[in-house]
Coordinates of C-alpha atoms and ligand atoms in Angstrom, one line a residue:
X20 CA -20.2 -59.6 -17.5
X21 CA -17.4 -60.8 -19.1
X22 CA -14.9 -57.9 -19.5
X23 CA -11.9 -60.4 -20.8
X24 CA -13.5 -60.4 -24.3
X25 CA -16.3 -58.3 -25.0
X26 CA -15.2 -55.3 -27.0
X27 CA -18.6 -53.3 -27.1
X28 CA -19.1 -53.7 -23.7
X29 CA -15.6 -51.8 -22.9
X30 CA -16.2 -49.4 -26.1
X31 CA -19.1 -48.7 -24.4
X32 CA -17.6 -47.7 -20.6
X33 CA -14.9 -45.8 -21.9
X34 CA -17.8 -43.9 -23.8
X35 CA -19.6 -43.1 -20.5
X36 CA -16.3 -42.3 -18.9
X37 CA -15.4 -39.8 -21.8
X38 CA -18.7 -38.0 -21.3
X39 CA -18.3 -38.0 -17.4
X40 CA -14.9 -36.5 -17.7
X41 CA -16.5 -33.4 -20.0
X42 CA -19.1 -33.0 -18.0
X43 CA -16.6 -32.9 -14.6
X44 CA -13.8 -30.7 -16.1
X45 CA -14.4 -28.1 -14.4
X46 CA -14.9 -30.0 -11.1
X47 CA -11.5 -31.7 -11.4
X48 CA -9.3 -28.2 -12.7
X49 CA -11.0 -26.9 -9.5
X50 CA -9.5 -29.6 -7.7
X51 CA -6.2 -29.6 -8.6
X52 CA -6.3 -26.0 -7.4
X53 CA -7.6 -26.5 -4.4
X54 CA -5.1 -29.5 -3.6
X55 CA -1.9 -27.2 -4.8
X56 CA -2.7 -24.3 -6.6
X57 CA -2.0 -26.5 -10.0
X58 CA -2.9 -23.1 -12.4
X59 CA -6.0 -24.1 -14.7
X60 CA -3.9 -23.6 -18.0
X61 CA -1.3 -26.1 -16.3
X62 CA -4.3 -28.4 -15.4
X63 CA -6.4 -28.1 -18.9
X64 CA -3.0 -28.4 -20.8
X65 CA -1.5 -31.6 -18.7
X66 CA -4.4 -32.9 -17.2
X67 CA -7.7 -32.8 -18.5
X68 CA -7.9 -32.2 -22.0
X69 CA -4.8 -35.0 -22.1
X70 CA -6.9 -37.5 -20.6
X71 CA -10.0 -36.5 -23.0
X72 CA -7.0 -37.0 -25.9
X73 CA -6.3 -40.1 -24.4
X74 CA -9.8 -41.7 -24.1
X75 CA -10.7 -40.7 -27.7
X76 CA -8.0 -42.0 -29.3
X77 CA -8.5 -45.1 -27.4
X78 CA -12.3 -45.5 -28.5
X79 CA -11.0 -44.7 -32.0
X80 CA -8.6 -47.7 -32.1
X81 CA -9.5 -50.5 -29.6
X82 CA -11.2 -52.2 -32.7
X83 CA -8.0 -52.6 -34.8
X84 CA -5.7 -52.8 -31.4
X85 CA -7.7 -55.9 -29.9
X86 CA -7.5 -57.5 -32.8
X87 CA -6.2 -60.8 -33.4
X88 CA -3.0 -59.6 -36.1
X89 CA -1.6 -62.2 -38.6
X90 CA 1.7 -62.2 -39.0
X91 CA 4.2 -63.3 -41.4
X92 CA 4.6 -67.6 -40.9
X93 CA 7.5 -69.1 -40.3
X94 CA 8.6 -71.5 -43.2
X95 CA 9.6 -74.0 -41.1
X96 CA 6.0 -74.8 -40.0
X97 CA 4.6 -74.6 -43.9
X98 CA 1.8 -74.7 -43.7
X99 CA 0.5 -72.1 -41.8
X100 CA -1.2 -69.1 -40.4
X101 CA -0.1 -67.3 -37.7
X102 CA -1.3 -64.6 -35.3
X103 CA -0.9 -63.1 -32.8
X104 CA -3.9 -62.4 -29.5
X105 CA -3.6 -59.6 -27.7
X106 CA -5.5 -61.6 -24.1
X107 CA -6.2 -59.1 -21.1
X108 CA -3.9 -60.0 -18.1
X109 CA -6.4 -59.8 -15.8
X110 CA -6.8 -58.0 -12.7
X111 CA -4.9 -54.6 -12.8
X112 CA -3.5 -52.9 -9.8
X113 CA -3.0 -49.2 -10.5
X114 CA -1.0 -47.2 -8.2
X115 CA -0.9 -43.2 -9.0
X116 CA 1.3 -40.2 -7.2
X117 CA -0.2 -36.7 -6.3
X118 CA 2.0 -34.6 -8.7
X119 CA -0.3 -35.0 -12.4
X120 CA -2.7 -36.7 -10.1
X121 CA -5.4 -37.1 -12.5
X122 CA -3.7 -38.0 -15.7
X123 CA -1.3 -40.6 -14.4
X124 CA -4.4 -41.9 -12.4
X125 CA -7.2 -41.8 -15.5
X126 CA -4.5 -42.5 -18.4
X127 CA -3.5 -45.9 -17.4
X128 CA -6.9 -46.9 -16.7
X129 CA -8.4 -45.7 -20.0
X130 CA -6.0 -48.6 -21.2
X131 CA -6.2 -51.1 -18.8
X132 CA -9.7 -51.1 -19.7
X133 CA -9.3 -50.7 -23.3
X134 CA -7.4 -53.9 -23.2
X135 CA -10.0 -56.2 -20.9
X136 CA -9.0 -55.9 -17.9
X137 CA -10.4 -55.7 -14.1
X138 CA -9.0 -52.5 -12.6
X139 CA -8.2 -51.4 -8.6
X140 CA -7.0 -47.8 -8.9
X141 CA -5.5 -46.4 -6.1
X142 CA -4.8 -42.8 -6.5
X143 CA -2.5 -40.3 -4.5
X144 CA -4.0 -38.9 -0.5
X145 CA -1.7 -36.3 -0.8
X146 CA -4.1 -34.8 -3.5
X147 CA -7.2 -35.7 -1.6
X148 CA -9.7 -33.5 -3.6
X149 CA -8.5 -34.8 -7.2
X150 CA -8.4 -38.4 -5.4
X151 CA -11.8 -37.9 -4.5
X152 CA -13.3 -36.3 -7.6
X153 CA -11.7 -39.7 -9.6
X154 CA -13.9 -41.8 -6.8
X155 CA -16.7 -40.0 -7.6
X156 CA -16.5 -40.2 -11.7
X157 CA -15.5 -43.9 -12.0
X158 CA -17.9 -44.7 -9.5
X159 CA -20.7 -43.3 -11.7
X160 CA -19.3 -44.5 -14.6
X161 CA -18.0 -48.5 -14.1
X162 CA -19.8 -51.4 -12.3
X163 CA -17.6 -52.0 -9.0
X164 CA -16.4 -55.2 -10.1
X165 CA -14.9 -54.1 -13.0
X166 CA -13.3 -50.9 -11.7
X167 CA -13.2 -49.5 -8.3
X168 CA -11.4 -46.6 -6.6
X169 CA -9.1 -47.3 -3.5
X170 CA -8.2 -44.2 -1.7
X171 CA -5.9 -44.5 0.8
X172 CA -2.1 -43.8 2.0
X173 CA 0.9 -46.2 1.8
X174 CA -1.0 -48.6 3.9
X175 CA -4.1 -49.3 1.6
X176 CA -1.0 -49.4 -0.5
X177 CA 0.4 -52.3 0.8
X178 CA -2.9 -53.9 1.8
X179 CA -3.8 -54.2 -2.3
X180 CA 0.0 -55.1 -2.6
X181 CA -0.4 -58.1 -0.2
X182 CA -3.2 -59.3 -2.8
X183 CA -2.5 -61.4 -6.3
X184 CA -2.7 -59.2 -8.9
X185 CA -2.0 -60.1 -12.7
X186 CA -0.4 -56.7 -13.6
X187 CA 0.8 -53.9 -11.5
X188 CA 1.1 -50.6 -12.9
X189 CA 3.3 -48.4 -10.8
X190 CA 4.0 -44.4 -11.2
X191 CA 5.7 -42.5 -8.5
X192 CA 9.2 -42.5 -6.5
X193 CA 12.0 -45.0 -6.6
X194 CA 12.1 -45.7 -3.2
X195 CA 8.3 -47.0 -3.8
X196 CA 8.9 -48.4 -6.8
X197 CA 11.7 -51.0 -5.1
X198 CA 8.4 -51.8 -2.5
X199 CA 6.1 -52.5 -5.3
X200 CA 8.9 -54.5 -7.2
X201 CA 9.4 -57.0 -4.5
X202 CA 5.7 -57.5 -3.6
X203 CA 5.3 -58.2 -7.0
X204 CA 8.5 -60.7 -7.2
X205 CA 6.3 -62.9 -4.7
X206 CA 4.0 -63.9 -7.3
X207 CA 5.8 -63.0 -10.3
X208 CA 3.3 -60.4 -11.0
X209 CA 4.4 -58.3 -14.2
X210 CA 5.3 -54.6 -13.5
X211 CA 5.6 -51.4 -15.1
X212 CA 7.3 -49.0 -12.9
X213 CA 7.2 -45.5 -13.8
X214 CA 9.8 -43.7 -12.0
X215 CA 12.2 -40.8 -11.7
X216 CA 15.5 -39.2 -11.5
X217 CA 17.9 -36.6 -11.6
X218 CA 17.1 -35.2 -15.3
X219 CA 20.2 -33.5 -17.0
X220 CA 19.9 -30.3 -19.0
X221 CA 23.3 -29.3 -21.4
X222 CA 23.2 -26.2 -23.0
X223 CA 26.3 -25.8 -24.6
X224 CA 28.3 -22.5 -26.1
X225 CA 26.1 -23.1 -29.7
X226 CA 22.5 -23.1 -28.2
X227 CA 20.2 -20.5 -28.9
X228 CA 20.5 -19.4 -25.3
X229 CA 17.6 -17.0 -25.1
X230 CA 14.9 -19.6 -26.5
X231 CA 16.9 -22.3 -24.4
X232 CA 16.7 -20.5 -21.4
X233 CA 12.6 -19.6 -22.4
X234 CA 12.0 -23.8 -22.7
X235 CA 14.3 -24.5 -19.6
X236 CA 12.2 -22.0 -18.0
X237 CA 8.6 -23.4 -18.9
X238 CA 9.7 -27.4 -18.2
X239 CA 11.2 -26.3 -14.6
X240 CA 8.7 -24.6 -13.0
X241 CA 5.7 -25.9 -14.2
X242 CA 3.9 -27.4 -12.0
X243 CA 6.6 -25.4 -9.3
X244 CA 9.3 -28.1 -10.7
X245 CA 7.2 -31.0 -9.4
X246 CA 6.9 -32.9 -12.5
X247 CA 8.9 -36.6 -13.1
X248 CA 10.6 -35.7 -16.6
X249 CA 11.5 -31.6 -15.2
X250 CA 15.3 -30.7 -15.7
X251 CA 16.7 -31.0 -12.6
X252 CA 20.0 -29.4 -13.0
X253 CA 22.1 -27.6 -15.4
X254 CA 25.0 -28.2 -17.0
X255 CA 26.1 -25.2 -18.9
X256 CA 29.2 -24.8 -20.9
X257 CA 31.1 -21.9 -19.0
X258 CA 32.1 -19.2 -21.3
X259 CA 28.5 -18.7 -22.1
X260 CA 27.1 -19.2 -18.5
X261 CA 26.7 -15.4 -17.3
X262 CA 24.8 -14.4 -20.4
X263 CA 22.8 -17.8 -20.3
X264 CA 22.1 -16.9 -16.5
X265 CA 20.8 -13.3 -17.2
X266 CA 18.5 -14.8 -19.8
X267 CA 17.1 -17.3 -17.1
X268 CA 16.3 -14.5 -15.1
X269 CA 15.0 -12.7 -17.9
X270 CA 12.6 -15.4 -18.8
X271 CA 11.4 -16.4 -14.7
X272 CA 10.1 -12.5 -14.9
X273 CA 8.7 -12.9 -17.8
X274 CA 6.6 -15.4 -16.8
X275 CA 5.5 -15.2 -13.5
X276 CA 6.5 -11.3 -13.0
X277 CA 8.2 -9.6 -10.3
X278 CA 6.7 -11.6 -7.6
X279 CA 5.8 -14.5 -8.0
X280 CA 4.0 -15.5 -5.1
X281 CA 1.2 -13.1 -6.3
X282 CA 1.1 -15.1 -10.2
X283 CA -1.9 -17.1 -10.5
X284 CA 0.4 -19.2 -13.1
X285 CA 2.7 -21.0 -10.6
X286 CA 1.7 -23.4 -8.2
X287 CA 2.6 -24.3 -4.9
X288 CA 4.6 -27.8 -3.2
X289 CA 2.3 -30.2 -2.2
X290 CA 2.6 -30.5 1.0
X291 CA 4.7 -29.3 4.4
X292 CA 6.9 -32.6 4.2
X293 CA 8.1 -31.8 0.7
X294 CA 8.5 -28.0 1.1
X295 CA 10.6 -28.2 4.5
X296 CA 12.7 -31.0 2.1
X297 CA 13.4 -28.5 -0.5
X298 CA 13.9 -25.5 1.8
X299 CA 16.7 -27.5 3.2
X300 CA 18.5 -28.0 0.1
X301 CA 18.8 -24.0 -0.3
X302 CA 21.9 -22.8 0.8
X303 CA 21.1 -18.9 0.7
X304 CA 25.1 -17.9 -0.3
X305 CA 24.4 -20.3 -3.2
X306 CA 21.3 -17.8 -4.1
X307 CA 21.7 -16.4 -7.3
X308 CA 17.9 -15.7 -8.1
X309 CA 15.1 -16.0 -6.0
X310 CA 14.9 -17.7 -2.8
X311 CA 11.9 -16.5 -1.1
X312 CA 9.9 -19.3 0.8
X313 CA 6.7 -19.0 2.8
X314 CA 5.7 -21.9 4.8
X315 CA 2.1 -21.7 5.8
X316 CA 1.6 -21.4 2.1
X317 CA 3.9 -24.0 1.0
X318 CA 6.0 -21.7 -1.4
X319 CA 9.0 -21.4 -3.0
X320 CA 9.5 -18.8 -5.6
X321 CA 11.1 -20.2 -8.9
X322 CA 15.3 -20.2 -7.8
X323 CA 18.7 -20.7 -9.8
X324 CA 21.3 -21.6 -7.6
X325 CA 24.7 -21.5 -8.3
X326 CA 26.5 -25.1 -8.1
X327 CA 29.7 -26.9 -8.5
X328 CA 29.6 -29.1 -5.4
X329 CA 28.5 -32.6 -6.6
X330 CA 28.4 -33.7 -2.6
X331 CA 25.9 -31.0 -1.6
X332 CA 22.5 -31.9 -0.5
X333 CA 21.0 -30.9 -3.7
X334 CA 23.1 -32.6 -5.8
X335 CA 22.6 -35.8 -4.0
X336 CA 18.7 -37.1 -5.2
X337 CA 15.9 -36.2 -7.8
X338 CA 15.0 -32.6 -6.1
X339 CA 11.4 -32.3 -7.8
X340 CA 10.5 -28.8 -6.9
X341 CA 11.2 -25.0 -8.2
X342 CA 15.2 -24.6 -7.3
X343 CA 17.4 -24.8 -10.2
X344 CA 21.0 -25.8 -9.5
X345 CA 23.6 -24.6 -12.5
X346 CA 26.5 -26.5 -13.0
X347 CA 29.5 -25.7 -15.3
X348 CA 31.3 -27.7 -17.7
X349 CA 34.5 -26.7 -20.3
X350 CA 34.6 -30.6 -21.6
X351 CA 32.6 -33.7 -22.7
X352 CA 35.2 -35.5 -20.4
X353 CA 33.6 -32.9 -17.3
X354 CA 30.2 -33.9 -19.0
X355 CA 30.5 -37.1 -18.3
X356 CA 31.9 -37.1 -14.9
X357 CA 28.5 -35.4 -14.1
X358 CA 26.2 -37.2 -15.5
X359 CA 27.6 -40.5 -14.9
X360 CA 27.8 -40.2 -11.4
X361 CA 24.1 -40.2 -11.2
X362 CA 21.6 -43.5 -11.6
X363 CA 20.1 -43.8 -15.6
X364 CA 17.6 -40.7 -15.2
X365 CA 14.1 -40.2 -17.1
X366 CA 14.8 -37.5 -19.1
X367 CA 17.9 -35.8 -20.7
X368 CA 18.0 -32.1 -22.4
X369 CA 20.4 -30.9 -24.6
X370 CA 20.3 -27.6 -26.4
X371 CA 22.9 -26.8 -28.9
X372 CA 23.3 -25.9 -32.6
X373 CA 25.7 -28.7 -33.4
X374 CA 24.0 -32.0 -34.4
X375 CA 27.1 -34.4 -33.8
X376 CA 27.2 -32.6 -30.0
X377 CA 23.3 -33.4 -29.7
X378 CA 23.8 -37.1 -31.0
X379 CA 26.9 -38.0 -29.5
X380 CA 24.9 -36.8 -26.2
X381 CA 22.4 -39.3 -27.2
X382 CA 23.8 -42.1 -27.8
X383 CA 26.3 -42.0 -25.5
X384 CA 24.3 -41.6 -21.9
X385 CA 21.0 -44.1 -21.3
X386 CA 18.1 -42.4 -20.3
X387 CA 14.0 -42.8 -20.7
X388 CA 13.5 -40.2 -23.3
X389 CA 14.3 -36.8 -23.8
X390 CA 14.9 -33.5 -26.4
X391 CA 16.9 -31.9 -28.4
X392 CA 16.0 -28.4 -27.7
X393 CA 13.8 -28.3 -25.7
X394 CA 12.1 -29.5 -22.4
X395 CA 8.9 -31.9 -21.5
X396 CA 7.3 -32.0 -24.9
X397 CA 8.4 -36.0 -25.8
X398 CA 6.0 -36.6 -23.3
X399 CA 3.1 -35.4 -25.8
X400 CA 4.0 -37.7 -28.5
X401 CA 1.6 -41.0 -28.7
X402 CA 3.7 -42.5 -30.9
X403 CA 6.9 -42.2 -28.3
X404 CA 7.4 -44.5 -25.9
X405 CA 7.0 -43.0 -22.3
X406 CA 9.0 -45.0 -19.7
X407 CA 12.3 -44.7 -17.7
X408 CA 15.7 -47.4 -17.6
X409 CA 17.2 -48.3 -15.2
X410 CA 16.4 -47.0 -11.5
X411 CA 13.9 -44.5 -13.4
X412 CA 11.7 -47.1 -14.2
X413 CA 10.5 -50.7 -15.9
X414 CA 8.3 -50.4 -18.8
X415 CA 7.3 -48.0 -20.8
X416 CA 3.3 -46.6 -21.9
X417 CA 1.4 -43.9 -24.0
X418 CA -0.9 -44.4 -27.1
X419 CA -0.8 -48.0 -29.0
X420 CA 1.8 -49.4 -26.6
X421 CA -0.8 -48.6 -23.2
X422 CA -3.2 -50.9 -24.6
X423 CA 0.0 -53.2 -25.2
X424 CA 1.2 -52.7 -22.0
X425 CA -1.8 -54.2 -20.3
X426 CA -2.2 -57.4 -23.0
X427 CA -0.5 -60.2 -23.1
X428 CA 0.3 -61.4 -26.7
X429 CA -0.3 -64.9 -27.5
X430 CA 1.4 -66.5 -30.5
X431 CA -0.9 -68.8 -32.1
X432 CA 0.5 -70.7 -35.1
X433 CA -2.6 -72.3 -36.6
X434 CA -1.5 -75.5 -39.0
X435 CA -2.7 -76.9 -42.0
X436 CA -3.6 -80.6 -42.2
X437 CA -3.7 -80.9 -46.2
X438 CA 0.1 -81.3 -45.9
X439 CA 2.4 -83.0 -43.5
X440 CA 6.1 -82.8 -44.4
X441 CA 8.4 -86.0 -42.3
X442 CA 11.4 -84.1 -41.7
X443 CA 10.9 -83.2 -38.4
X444 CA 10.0 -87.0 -37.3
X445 CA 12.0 -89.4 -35.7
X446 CA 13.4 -91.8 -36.9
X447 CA 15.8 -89.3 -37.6
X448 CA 18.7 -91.2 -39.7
X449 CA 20.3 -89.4 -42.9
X450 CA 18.1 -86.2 -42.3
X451 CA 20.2 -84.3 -39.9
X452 CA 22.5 -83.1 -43.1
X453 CA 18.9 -81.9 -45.2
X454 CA 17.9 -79.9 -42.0
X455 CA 21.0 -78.3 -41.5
X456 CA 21.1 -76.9 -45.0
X457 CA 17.8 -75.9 -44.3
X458 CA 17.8 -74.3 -41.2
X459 CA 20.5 -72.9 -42.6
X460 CA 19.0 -71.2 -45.5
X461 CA 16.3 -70.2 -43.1
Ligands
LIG15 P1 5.5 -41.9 -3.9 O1 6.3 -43.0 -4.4 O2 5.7 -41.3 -2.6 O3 3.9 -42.3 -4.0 C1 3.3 -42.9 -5.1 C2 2.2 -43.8 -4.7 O4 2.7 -44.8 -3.8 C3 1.1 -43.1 -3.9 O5 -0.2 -43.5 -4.3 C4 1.4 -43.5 -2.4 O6 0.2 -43.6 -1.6 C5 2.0 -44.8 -2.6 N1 2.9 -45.1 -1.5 C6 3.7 -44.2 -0.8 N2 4.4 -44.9 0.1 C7 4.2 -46.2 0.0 C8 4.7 -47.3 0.6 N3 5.6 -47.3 1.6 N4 4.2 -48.5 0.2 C9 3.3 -48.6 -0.8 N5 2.8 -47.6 -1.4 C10 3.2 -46.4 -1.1 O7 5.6 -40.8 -5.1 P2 4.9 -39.4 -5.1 O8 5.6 -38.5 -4.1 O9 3.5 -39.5 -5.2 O10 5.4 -38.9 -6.6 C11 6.7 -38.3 -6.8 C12 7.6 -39.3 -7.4 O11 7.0 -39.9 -8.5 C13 8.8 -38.6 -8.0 O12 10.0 -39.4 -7.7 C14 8.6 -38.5 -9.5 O13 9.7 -38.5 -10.3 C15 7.8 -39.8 -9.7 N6 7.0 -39.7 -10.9 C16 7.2 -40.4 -12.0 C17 6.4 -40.3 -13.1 C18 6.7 -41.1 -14.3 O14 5.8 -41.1 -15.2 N7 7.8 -41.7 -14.5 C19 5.3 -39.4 -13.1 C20 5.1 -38.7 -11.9 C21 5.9 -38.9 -10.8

């Protein structure tokens, strides 16, 4: 089977994949329960139905993305047509983390397929029962030589690192990420690296701080605050930080009630490793909400902590669980101390009334992608690009630009013989003058 060009054939799979993702919804929102609680809203809403989304847009498009475009000729080569191929790279390496573990495992590989491509997916073992529910569905769905399921740790990692590939696709730390970058450097395998950060979140004195606080609220702990794009801290301007404060408080209880170990609507941390990481960054005189932690269920209850020590332990890397640290600022000159002193993060929030406050913010600080009040939803946009800068990432994906990601694009300039102008020629005596003034004009 060629999968490089046959566009029914790979219309085809992703048909059977769409129908074997319906009929093991269920299966897989069990799943992400059983490997951390994920709530089934939080696993229909980020998860499954996205990936359904995902696949049936792709269907819907592959046609008109694969292609070959003609694009406007350059008059320097009249006569001519030019296009533009969109050629599969080749064989895909697809490396997923266990926090969405099924979305940023299935979602790159709707496109890498989309676009003609071999595909190795590795997906997280720190989700094992999502990891082995993806097994199980591409299994039954692709021929093995055209997509296959690794599972494994870091050292099948490496193993399928060791290998050529023709296009890595990377999501997860950036510790990692550095890993897969130099095993790719060895063959000068192209990368996307999707990484992540220490996410600012400015509310200033104009914000609507009761809605602000109900957003801030839903992007943090969903998912328990284990989600690559979350806000990590808070940088709130300090007359209005008390009432914004009693508002977050407000809007915790609101959501997952008085205790929230007993809400079915928060999950837990992943794992012992991460929890006992987290639980060290709480220092309890810090404290100003929540707190509570339980080990042998790997909770922590949804926590604001009251910060203004850059140096602590919190404040020192991407914290990616429920704890909340709240900064304070009186100036953009304070702003910026913060938020420069931190690597180019994946996301930026910034609540506020004022426009020139919310595009100064903007344009001044580099980050992946962000809001203007509010938190996470960029992320649902096909038409934005998804992707980090910097130490956040290489590369960015989501709707069109997936299937672009995992194409190369060929420029093909395709000339006319009925015409044959000299200028171009050598001998190239008294025409350097005529080609100036045309190149110029050009
Ligand atoms: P991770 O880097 O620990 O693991 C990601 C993948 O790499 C897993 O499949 C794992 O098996 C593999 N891996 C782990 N150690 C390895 C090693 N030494 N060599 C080779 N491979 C190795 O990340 P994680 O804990 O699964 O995910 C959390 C991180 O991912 C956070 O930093 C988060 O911000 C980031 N993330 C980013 C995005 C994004 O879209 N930008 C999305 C989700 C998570």
């Amino acid at each position: 089977m060629n999968y490089k060009t046959n566009i029914d054939y790979r219309k085809e799979t992703l048909t059977k994949l769409l129908n074997n993702v319906i009929i093991h919804e269920s299966e897989i929102v069990q799943a992400l329960y059983d490997d951390f609680k994920k709530p089934a809203f939080e696993a229909v809403l980020t998860e499954t139905s996205y990936v359904i989304s995902e696949l049936k847009d792709t269907i819907k498009n592959i046609e008109r993305w694969a292609k070959p475009k003609k694009v406007f000729p350059s008059i320097l080569n009249f006569p001519s047509t030019d296009y533009l191929y969109k050629e599969p790279y080749g064989k895909v390496l697809i490396i997923a983390p266990w926090n969405y573990p099924y979305q940023l495992a299935l979602c790159p590989l709707v496109s890498a397929v989309a676009a003609g491509n071999q595909v190795v997916l590795k997906p997280s073992e720190l989700t094992p029962k999502t990891s082995a529910i993806i097994a199980k569905i591409i299994a039954s769905t692709f021929n093995v030589n055209h997509v296959e399921v690794i599972e494994g740790g870091a050292e099948t990692s490496q193993n399928l690192l060791s290998q050529r590939w023709d296009y890595i696709f990377f999501t997860g730390s950036v510790a990692v990420g550095k890993i897969v970058a130099k095993a790719a450097a060895i063959n000068l395998t192209p990368i996307t690296l999707e990484l992540g950060g220490k996410n600012p979140c400015i509310v200033d004195e104009t914000a609507n701080l009761k809605l602000a606080a109900k957003r801030i609220v839903w992007g943090k702990f969903m998912n328990a605050g284990q989600t690559c794009i979350a806000p990590d801290y808070i940088l709130i301007q300090k007359d209005v930080k008390n009432k914004f404060v009693t508002h977050l408080k407000d809007e915790i209880t609101a959501a997952y009630g008085p205790k929230p170990e007993e809400s079915t609507d928060f999950a837990r941390i992943v794992n012992s490793r991460n929890w006992s990481r987290l639980v060290s960054m709480i220092e309890p005189e810090k404290v100003i909400f929540g707190g509570q932690t339980d080990s042998e269920n790997c909770y922590i209850s949804p926590t604001l902590i009251d910060e203004s020590n850059l140096d602590s332990l919190i404040m020192k890397g991407e914290i990616f669980g429920p704890l909340l640290p709240i900064l304070t600022y009186d100036s953009e000159a304070d702003l910026h101390v913060i938020i420069s002193k931190y690597e180019k993060p994946l996301s930026l929030y910034v609540f506020t009334k004022n426009n020139s406050f919310a595009k100064k913010i903007i344009e001044t600080y580099s980050f992946g992608g962000g809001c203007i009040n509010d938190t996470l939803v960029h992320f649902s946009n096909k038409r934005l690009p998804f992707g980090g800068v910097g130490h956040s990432g290489i590369g960015a994906y989501h709707g069109r630009l997936s299937f672009d990601v995992f194409s190369h694009s060929k420029g093909i300039v395709k000339k006319a013989n009925w015409l044959d102008l000299t200028m171009r020629y050598a001998p190239y005596k008294d025409k350097l003058t005529t080609i100036k003034k045309l190149l110029k004009w050009m």
